[in-house]
Tab-separated table of C-alpha atoms in Angstrom:
chain	number	residue	atom	x	y	z
A	231	MET	CA	-29.062	-27.806	-3.126
A	232	THR	CA	-28.520	-30.507	-5.543
A	233	ASN	CA	-28.617	-34.240	-4.419
A	234	ASN	CA	-24.936	-34.708	-4.565
A	235	THR	CA	-23.992	-31.461	-2.400
A	236	LYS	CA	-27.160	-32.608	-0.164
A	237	ILE	CA	-25.234	-36.124	0.474
A	238	LEU	CA	-21.646	-34.246	1.043
A	239	TYR	CA	-23.438	-31.774	3.531
A	240	ASP	CA	-25.356	-34.681	5.345
A	241	GLU	CA	-22.042	-36.519	5.580
A	242	LYS	CA	-20.031	-33.554	7.048
A	243	VAL	CA	-22.500	-32.709	9.461
A	244	LYS	CA	-23.018	-36.346	10.735
A	245	SER	CA	-19.186	-36.861	10.460
A	246	LEU	CA	-18.485	-33.865	12.761
A	247	ALA	CA	-21.411	-34.803	15.465
A	248	GLU	CA	-19.616	-38.310	15.655
A	249	LYS	CA	-16.168	-36.606	16.167
A	250	TYR	CA	-17.280	-34.129	18.752
A	251	GLU	CA	-19.169	-37.067	20.605
A	252	SER	CA	-16.258	-39.247	20.536
A	253	GLN	CA	-14.206	-36.530	22.377
A	254	GLY	CA	-16.909	-36.353	25.253
A	255	PHE	CA	-18.814	-33.351	23.789
A	256	HIS	CA	-22.615	-33.153	24.023
A	257	VAL	CA	-24.099	-32.634	20.643
A	258	LEU	CA	-27.164	-31.254	19.593
A	259	THR	CA	-28.634	-31.158	15.933
A	260	GLU	CA	-31.529	-29.978	14.094
A	261	LEU	CA	-32.562	-27.534	16.810
A	262	LYS	CA	-35.466	-25.242	16.494
A	263	THR	CA	-34.847	-21.410	17.218
A	264	ASP	CA	-36.497	-21.973	20.663
A	265	GLU	CA	-34.406	-24.742	21.857
A	266	LEU	CA	-30.907	-22.640	21.378
A	267	PRO	CA	-29.421	-21.659	24.621
A	268	PHE	CA	-29.586	-17.946	23.822
A	269	ASP	CA	-31.749	-15.850	21.480
A	270	LEU	CA	-30.066	-15.686	17.777
A	271	GLY	CA	-33.229	-14.648	15.975
A	272	ASN	CA	-34.380	-17.241	13.519
A	273	TYR	CA	-30.935	-18.766	12.860
A	274	GLN	CA	-30.683	-22.347	13.096
A	275	PRO	CA	-27.146	-23.756	13.392
A	276	ASP	CA	-26.241	-27.194	12.066
A	277	LEU	CA	-24.727	-28.266	15.237
A	278	ILE	CA	-24.250	-27.341	18.880
A	279	ALA	CA	-21.338	-29.057	20.711
A	280	ILE	CA	-21.052	-28.432	24.692
A	281	LYS	CA	-18.459	-29.684	27.041
A	282	ASP	CA	-16.678	-28.209	30.280
A	283	GLY	CA	-17.960	-24.487	29.789
A	284	LEU	CA	-17.074	-24.591	26.123
A	285	GLY	CA	-19.907	-24.182	23.691
A	286	LEU	CA	-19.578	-24.213	19.988
A	287	VAL	CA	-22.308	-23.044	17.508
A	288	ILE	CA	-21.454	-24.549	14.115
A	289	GLU	CA	-22.362	-23.763	10.874
A	290	VAL	CA	-21.454	-26.423	7.944
A	291	LYS	CA	-21.314	-25.043	4.301
A	292	ASN	CA	-20.226	-27.296	1.237
A	293	SER	CA	-18.539	-24.459	-0.713
A	294	LEU	CA	-17.129	-20.732	-0.057
A	295	LYS	CA	-18.931	-19.657	-3.092
A	296	ARG	CA	-21.789	-17.460	-2.775
A	297	LEU	CA	-21.234	-17.563	1.078
A	298	SER	CA	-22.691	-14.517	3.003
A	299	VAL	CA	-19.900	-13.855	5.473
A	300	ASP	CA	-21.371	-10.583	6.506
A	301	ARG	CA	-24.304	-12.386	8.131
A	302	LEU	CA	-22.142	-14.967	9.717
A	303	GLN	CA	-19.883	-12.218	11.272
A	304	ALA	CA	-22.748	-10.924	12.798
A	305	LEU	CA	-23.895	-13.881	14.416
A	306	ALA	CA	-20.232	-14.722	15.212
A	307	GLU	CA	-20.395	-11.390	17.392
A	308	GLU	CA	-23.485	-12.241	18.976
A	309	VAL	CA	-22.404	-15.602	20.018
A	310	SER	CA	-18.980	-14.268	21.375
A	311	THR	CA	-20.995	-11.893	23.980
A	312	HIS	CA	-21.869	-15.010	25.980
A	313	PRO	CA	-18.863	-16.581	28.017
A	314	GLY	CA	-17.476	-19.841	26.798
A	315	TRP	CA	-19.365	-19.621	23.571
A	316	HIS	CA	-17.752	-19.383	19.849
A	317	PHE	CA	-19.256	-19.410	16.517
A	318	LEU	CA	-17.440	-21.876	13.948
A	319	LEU	CA	-17.794	-21.967	10.334
A	320	VAL	CA	-16.615	-25.360	8.654
A	321	THR	CA	-16.754	-25.962	4.982
A	322	LEU	CA	-15.490	-28.698	2.798
A	323	GLU	CA	-12.741	-26.526	1.592
A	324	ASP	CA	-11.243	-25.807	4.845
A	325	ILE	CA	-7.399	-26.347	5.333
A	326	GLU	CA	-6.306	-29.509	7.032
A	327	ALA	CA	-6.078	-29.568	11.004
A	328	LYS	CA	-5.037	-32.137	13.467
A	329	SER	CA	-7.881	-31.029	15.967
A	330	LEU	CA	-11.459	-30.706	15.745
A	331	PRO	CA	-12.612	-27.141	14.809
A	332	GLY	CA	-12.688	-24.952	18.048
A	333	THR	CA	-11.119	-27.579	20.602
A	334	SER	CA	-7.503	-26.879	20.565
A	335	GLU	CA	-6.442	-24.660	17.668
A	336	GLN	CA	-4.208	-21.944	18.683
A	337	PHE	CA	-2.401	-19.305	16.666
A	338	PRO	CA	0.665	-17.332	18.052
A	339	SER	CA	0.088	-14.056	20.069
A	340	TRP	CA	0.904	-11.040	18.298
A	341	GLN	CA	4.057	-10.446	20.214
A	342	GLU	CA	5.015	-14.087	19.010
A	343	LEU	CA	4.480	-13.385	15.376
A	344	THR	CA	6.059	-9.974	15.813
A	345	ASP	CA	9.224	-11.801	16.983
A	346	ARG	CA	9.147	-14.197	14.281
A	347	PHE	CA	8.889	-11.347	11.625
A	348	ILE	CA	12.342	-10.072	13.146
A	349	GLN	CA	13.824	-13.482	12.548
A	350	ALA	CA	12.455	-13.621	8.822
A	351	HIS	CA	13.475	-10.107	8.207
A	352	LYS	CA	17.045	-10.819	9.116
A	353	LEU	CA	17.251	-13.611	6.976
A	354	ILE	CA	16.051	-11.497	4.086
A	355	GLU	CA	18.482	-8.780	5.015
A	356	ASN	CA	21.336	-11.324	5.139
A	357	ASP	CA	20.485	-12.175	1.488
A	358	GLU	CA	18.854	-15.531	2.393
A	359	ILE	CA	16.033	-14.404	0.139
A	360	GLU	CA	14.302	-17.708	-0.392
A	361	PRO	CA	13.931	-19.347	3.212
A	362	GLY	CA	13.350	-15.717	4.420
A	363	PHE	CA	10.280	-15.339	2.194
A	364	ILE	CA	8.782	-18.485	2.762
A	365	PHE	CA	9.183	-17.753	6.365
A	366	MET	CA	7.479	-14.329	6.001
A	367	TRP	CA	4.724	-15.941	4.155
A	368	SER	CA	3.923	-18.355	7.139
A	369	ILE	CA	3.905	-15.252	9.513
A	370	PHE	CA	1.725	-13.117	7.305
A	371	GLU	CA	-0.730	-15.951	6.876
A	372	GLY	CA	-0.563	-16.690	10.561
A	373	ALA	CA	-1.551	-12.885	11.090
A	374	LEU	CA	-4.316	-13.059	8.603
A	375	ARG	CA	-6.106	-15.971	10.322
A	376	LYS	CA	-5.570	-14.375	13.951
A	377	ARG	CA	-7.158	-11.105	12.638
A	378	ALA	CA	-10.216	-12.674	11.326
A	379	VAL	CA	-10.636	-14.471	14.784
A	380	ASP	CA	-9.949	-11.045	16.587
A	381	VAL	CA	-12.837	-9.336	14.569
A	382	SER	CA	-15.181	-12.393	14.558
A	383	ILE	CA	-15.057	-13.172	10.915
A	384	PRO	CA	-15.407	-16.818	11.093
A	385	ILE	CA	-12.852	-17.453	8.113
A	386	GLU	CA	-9.866	-18.517	9.984
A	387	ARG	CA	-9.994	-22.134	8.640
A	388	PHE	CA	-10.628	-20.900	4.872
A	389	PRO	CA	-7.980	-21.700	2.132
A	390	VAL	CA	-5.648	-18.635	1.941
A	391	ILE	CA	-7.013	-17.160	-1.206
A	392	GLY	CA	-10.702	-17.243	0.187
A	393	LEU	CA	-9.110	-15.804	3.392
A	394	LEU	CA	-7.401	-12.907	1.625
A	395	ARG	CA	-10.646	-12.078	-0.351
A	396	HIS	CA	-12.838	-12.027	2.760
A	397	LEU	CA	-10.477	-9.891	4.530
A	398	TYR	CA	-10.294	-7.436	1.703
A	399	SER	CA	-14.167	-7.349	1.393
A	400	PHE	CA	-14.123	-6.387	5.092
A	401	GLY	CA	-11.715	-3.537	4.748
A	402	GLU	CA	-8.989	-5.416	6.597
A	403	LEU	CA	-6.694	-5.082	3.519
A	404	SER	CA	-6.502	-2.398	1.046
A	405	ILE	CA	-6.606	-3.034	-2.776
A	406	SER	CA	-2.712	-2.648	-3.300
A	407	GLN	CA	-2.118	-4.823	-0.106
A	408	PHE	CA	-4.474	-7.544	-1.574
A	409	ASP	CA	-2.833	-7.134	-5.106
A	410	LEU	CA	0.730	-7.704	-3.546
A	411	ALA	CA	-0.600	-10.500	-1.220
A	412	GLN	CA	-1.903	-12.393	-3.986
A	413	ALA	CA	1.117	-12.108	-6.149
A	414	CYS	CA	3.323	-13.236	-3.363
A	415	PHE	CA	1.074	-16.150	-2.796
A	416	GLU	CA	1.413	-17.104	-6.437
A	417	VAL	CA	5.437	-17.204	-5.650
A	418	TRP	CA	5.131	-18.937	-2.250
A	419	ASN	CA	2.659	-21.766	-3.993
A	420	ARG	CA	5.395	-22.457	-6.678
A	421	LEU	CA	8.261	-22.528	-3.934
A	422	ALA	CA	6.484	-24.537	-1.628
A	423	HIS	CA	5.723	-27.159	-4.451
A	424	GLY	CA	9.183	-27.742	-5.429
A	425	TYR	CA	9.293	-25.308	-8.474
A	426	ILE	CA	12.154	-23.107	-9.084
A	427	GLU	CA	11.183	-19.452	-8.857
A	428	ASN	CA	13.446	-16.451	-9.273
A	429	LEU	CA	12.267	-13.764	-6.385
A	430	ASN	CA	11.798	-10.368	-7.494
A	431	LEU	CA	13.523	-8.455	-4.722
A	432	PRO	CA	11.691	-5.203	-4.768
A	433	VAL	CA	8.563	-7.500	-4.541
A	434	VAL	CA	10.120	-9.391	-1.568
A	435	HIS	CA	10.885	-6.093	0.297
A	436	ASN	CA	7.456	-4.764	-0.392
A	437	PHE	CA	6.110	-7.722	1.177
A	438	ASP	CA	8.435	-7.478	3.962
A	439	ASN	CA	6.988	-3.738	4.708
A	440	LEU	CA	3.525	-5.194	4.294
A	441	VAL	CA	3.608	-7.795	6.918
A	442	ARG	CA	5.557	-5.424	9.268
A	443	GLU	CA	2.758	-2.528	8.762
A	444	LEU	CA	-0.018	-5.217	9.142
A	445	LEU	CA	1.461	-6.763	12.321
A	446	ALA	CA	2.112	-3.313	14.044
A	447	GLU	CA	-1.526	-2.099	13.151
A	448	TRP	CA	-3.329	-5.403	14.130
A	449	LYS	CA	-1.544	-5.728	17.310
A	450	VAL	CA	-2.230	-2.545	18.346
A	451	LYS	CA	-6.091	-2.825	17.780
A	452	PHE	CA	-6.035	-6.352	19.479
A	453	ASP	CA	-4.280	-4.763	22.432
A	454	ILE	CA	-6.776	-1.651	22.823
A	455	SER	CA	-9.759	-4.175	22.311
A	456	GLN	CA	-8.457	-5.807	25.469
A	457	VAL	CA	-7.969	-2.521	27.595
A	458	SER	CA	-10.470	-2.197	30.551
A	459	SER	CA	-12.902	0.657	30.629
A	460	GLU	CA	-11.072	2.435	33.091
A	461	ASN	CA	-7.795	2.118	31.166
A	462	LEU	CA	-9.454	3.191	27.984
A	463	VAL	CA	-10.405	6.357	29.686
A	464	ALA	CA	-6.633	7.012	30.746
A	465	PHE	CA	-5.592	5.965	27.141
A	466	ARG	CA	-8.016	8.375	25.316
A	467	ALA	CA	-6.773	11.226	27.452
A	468	TRP	CA	-3.217	10.244	26.697
A	469	PHE	CA	-3.828	9.735	22.604
A	470	ALA	CA	-5.375	13.081	22.851
A	471	GLU	CA	-2.273	14.522	24.109
A	472	PHE	CA	0.168	12.788	22.103
A	473	ASP	CA	-1.927	13.328	18.816
A	474	ALA	CA	-1.853	17.075	19.307
A	475	ALA	CA	1.822	17.099	20.357
A	476	ASP	CA	4.754	18.398	18.183
A	477	TRP	CA	7.826	16.375	17.712
A	478	ASP	CA	9.635	17.432	20.725
A	479	LYS	CA	6.692	16.915	23.000
A	480	ARG	CA	6.009	13.480	21.323
A	481	GLN	CA	9.730	12.427	22.150
A	482	LYS	CA	9.317	13.539	25.984
A	483	LEU	CA	6.110	11.468	26.197
A	484	TRP	CA	8.078	8.426	24.561
A	485	GLN	CA	11.074	8.933	26.971
A	486	ASN	CA	8.471	8.574	29.781
A	487	LEU	CA	7.009	5.562	28.525
A	488	ILE	CA	10.397	4.080	28.203
A	489	ASN	CA	11.259	4.839	31.976
A	490	LYS	CA	7.901	3.337	33.131
A	491	ARG	CA	8.648	0.096	31.015
A	492	LEU	CA	12.173	-0.116	32.483
A	493	PHE	CA	10.811	0.252	36.073
A	494	LEU	CA	8.320	-2.254	35.247
A	495	ALA	CA	11.020	-4.835	34.091
A	496	LEU	CA	13.099	-4.063	37.169
A	497	GLY	CA	10.400	-4.829	39.484
A	498	ASN	CA	10.921	-1.875	41.598
A	499	GLU	CA	7.613	-1.423	43.443
A	500	GLU	CA	8.415	2.124	45.123
A	501	LEU	CA	9.668	3.392	41.981
A	502	LYS	CA	6.691	2.147	40.108
A	503	LYS	CA	4.299	3.959	42.606
A	504	GLU	CA	6.252	7.056	42.285
A	505	LEU	CA	6.075	7.177	38.454
A	506	ASN	CA	2.501	6.042	38.495
A	507	VAL	CA	3.039	2.783	36.793
A	508	ASN	CA	-0.151	0.825	37.302
A	509	ASP	CA	-0.798	-1.124	34.187
A	510	GLU	CA	2.095	-2.823	31.774
A	511	GLN	CA	-0.580	-3.579	29.171
A	512	LEU	CA	-1.552	-0.010	28.786
A	513	ILE	CA	2.274	1.016	28.633
A	514	ASN	CA	2.840	-1.207	25.894
A	515	VAL	CA	-0.070	0.027	23.899
A	516	LYS	CA	1.135	3.341	24.068
A	517	CYS	CA	4.834	2.349	23.413
A	518	ASP	CA	3.552	0.564	20.195
A	519	ILE	CA	1.445	3.734	19.136
A	520	SER	CA	4.360	6.064	19.735
A	521	GLN	CA	6.338	4.213	17.072
A	522	LEU	CA	3.783	4.239	14.358
A	523	SER	CA	4.791	5.901	11.060
A	524	PRO	CA	2.686	9.117	10.296
A	525	GLU	CA	0.512	6.928	7.875
A	526	ASP	CA	0.032	4.292	10.139
A	527	LEU	CA	-0.830	6.738	12.838
A	528	ALA	CA	-3.292	8.524	10.552
A	529	ALA	CA	-5.078	5.249	10.153
A	530	PHE	CA	-5.045	4.320	13.602
A	531	ARG	CA	-6.829	7.784	14.593
A	532	THR	CA	-9.590	6.958	12.123
A	533	TRP	CA	-10.006	3.383	13.706
A	534	PHE	CA	-9.782	4.565	17.105
A	535	ALA	CA	-12.625	7.281	16.747
A	536	GLU	CA	-14.830	4.527	15.472
A	537	PHE	CA	-13.784	2.094	18.105
A	538	ASP	CA	-14.094	4.620	20.996
A	539	ALA	CA	-17.725	5.694	19.712
A	540	ALA	CA	-18.596	1.970	19.976
A	541	ALA	CA	-17.017	1.548	23.276
A	542	TRP	CA	-19.048	4.657	24.422
A	543	ASP	CA	-22.388	3.136	23.346
A	544	LYS	CA	-21.562	-0.192	25.022
A	545	GLN	CA	-20.712	1.292	28.331
A	546	ILE	CA	-23.820	3.318	28.134
A	547	GLU	CA	-25.888	0.160	27.330
A	548	GLU	CA	-24.361	-1.611	30.378
A	549	ASP	CA	-24.815	1.183	32.832
A	550	VAL	CA	-28.634	1.190	31.699
A	551	ALA	CA	-28.909	-2.582	32.340
A	552	ALA	CA	-27.038	-2.210	35.564
A	553	GLY	CA	-29.118	0.698	36.614
A	554	ARG	CA	-26.181	2.873	37.390
A	555	LEU	CA	-28.103	5.745	35.351
A	556	ASP	CA	-31.366	5.425	37.369
A	557	VAL	CA	-30.698	8.109	39.563
A	558	LEU	CA	-29.720	10.655	36.747
A	559	ALA	CA	-32.884	9.520	34.969
A	560	GLN	CA	-35.104	10.222	38.155
A	561	LYS	CA	-33.532	13.701	38.515
A	562	ALA	CA	-33.930	14.516	34.915
A	563	LEU	CA	-37.803	13.431	34.987
A	564	LYS	CA	-37.991	15.451	38.339
A	565	HIS	CA	-36.731	18.433	36.756
A	566	LEU	CA	-39.381	17.932	33.941
A	567	ARG	CA	-42.077	17.604	36.118
A	568	GLU	CA	-41.134	20.891	38.096
A	569	GLY	CA	-40.596	22.780	34.592
A	570	ARG	CA	-36.927	23.241	35.105
A	571	CYS	CA	-36.048	21.876	31.833
A	572	THR	CA	-35.523	24.079	28.602
A	573	ASP	CA	-35.709	23.277	24.975
A	574	LEU	CA	-32.473	23.166	23.108
């Protein structure tokens, strides 16, 4: 680190510490690894800020260049396993924000983004191309930042080009999606700065399709990640049936979901019980998946297989830690001692 960059870095850390302290946070700097509130290996954060059950582990970088986000994602995932704690990456190139990082910044929900997309799509359909495109870009950028948060990639404050590049490198965007987004950003950038730009209609419609596809994909993945262990078991069985079904069977399953959603909306408790409607979130997830295109469904199938395997591993770890498998382990050891086990 050169003298100039070291000065900028020190000033940024000092400034952040003072700002957090001015908002009532207890701020710790220059911590040793054994002084951290939980084990993060040999990692030493630049700042820790604590207030009212909220804990922030903060890494400060001067530049996005030569930044190992892979390592920081692993840290972000580990920090997020501790209730009330969040990992933040702050750089001198971050977008401007009114609030301090991690304090009150919020993104729209996936449903709110979807609702806004419908509004922008209608503008484009009604030949209000320029305002529709500008609105669509704001929705797209919000979705990028929200997706980064959902998957613990600490880049939600990055300038949009850095955001796009890192999401592409993590496999959240394909090369064709990245190229289209980059081309659309250049158009949006000129429009946003007051230049006249002749919009290419096929590009606008391709961008409209891209935002629709990503919103559907990322909303479903987020909703699945929020499902309880019990409901995940139910979803796993439903998805296996749905995925193996022919078109007619899928239509029947879809209609069943629509009926359940209707009775949820009506609030009829007796009919809910009769139809076994017990979880609105799970029904909404199934409805969203039922409407995926064949291509999007294939992508979801691959993702869900990986997600489900990880969920199984996590559940086993939790069961072992809680002693839920002790009886089975003792039974297996007893059988081993009695010579009742056979080699596979």
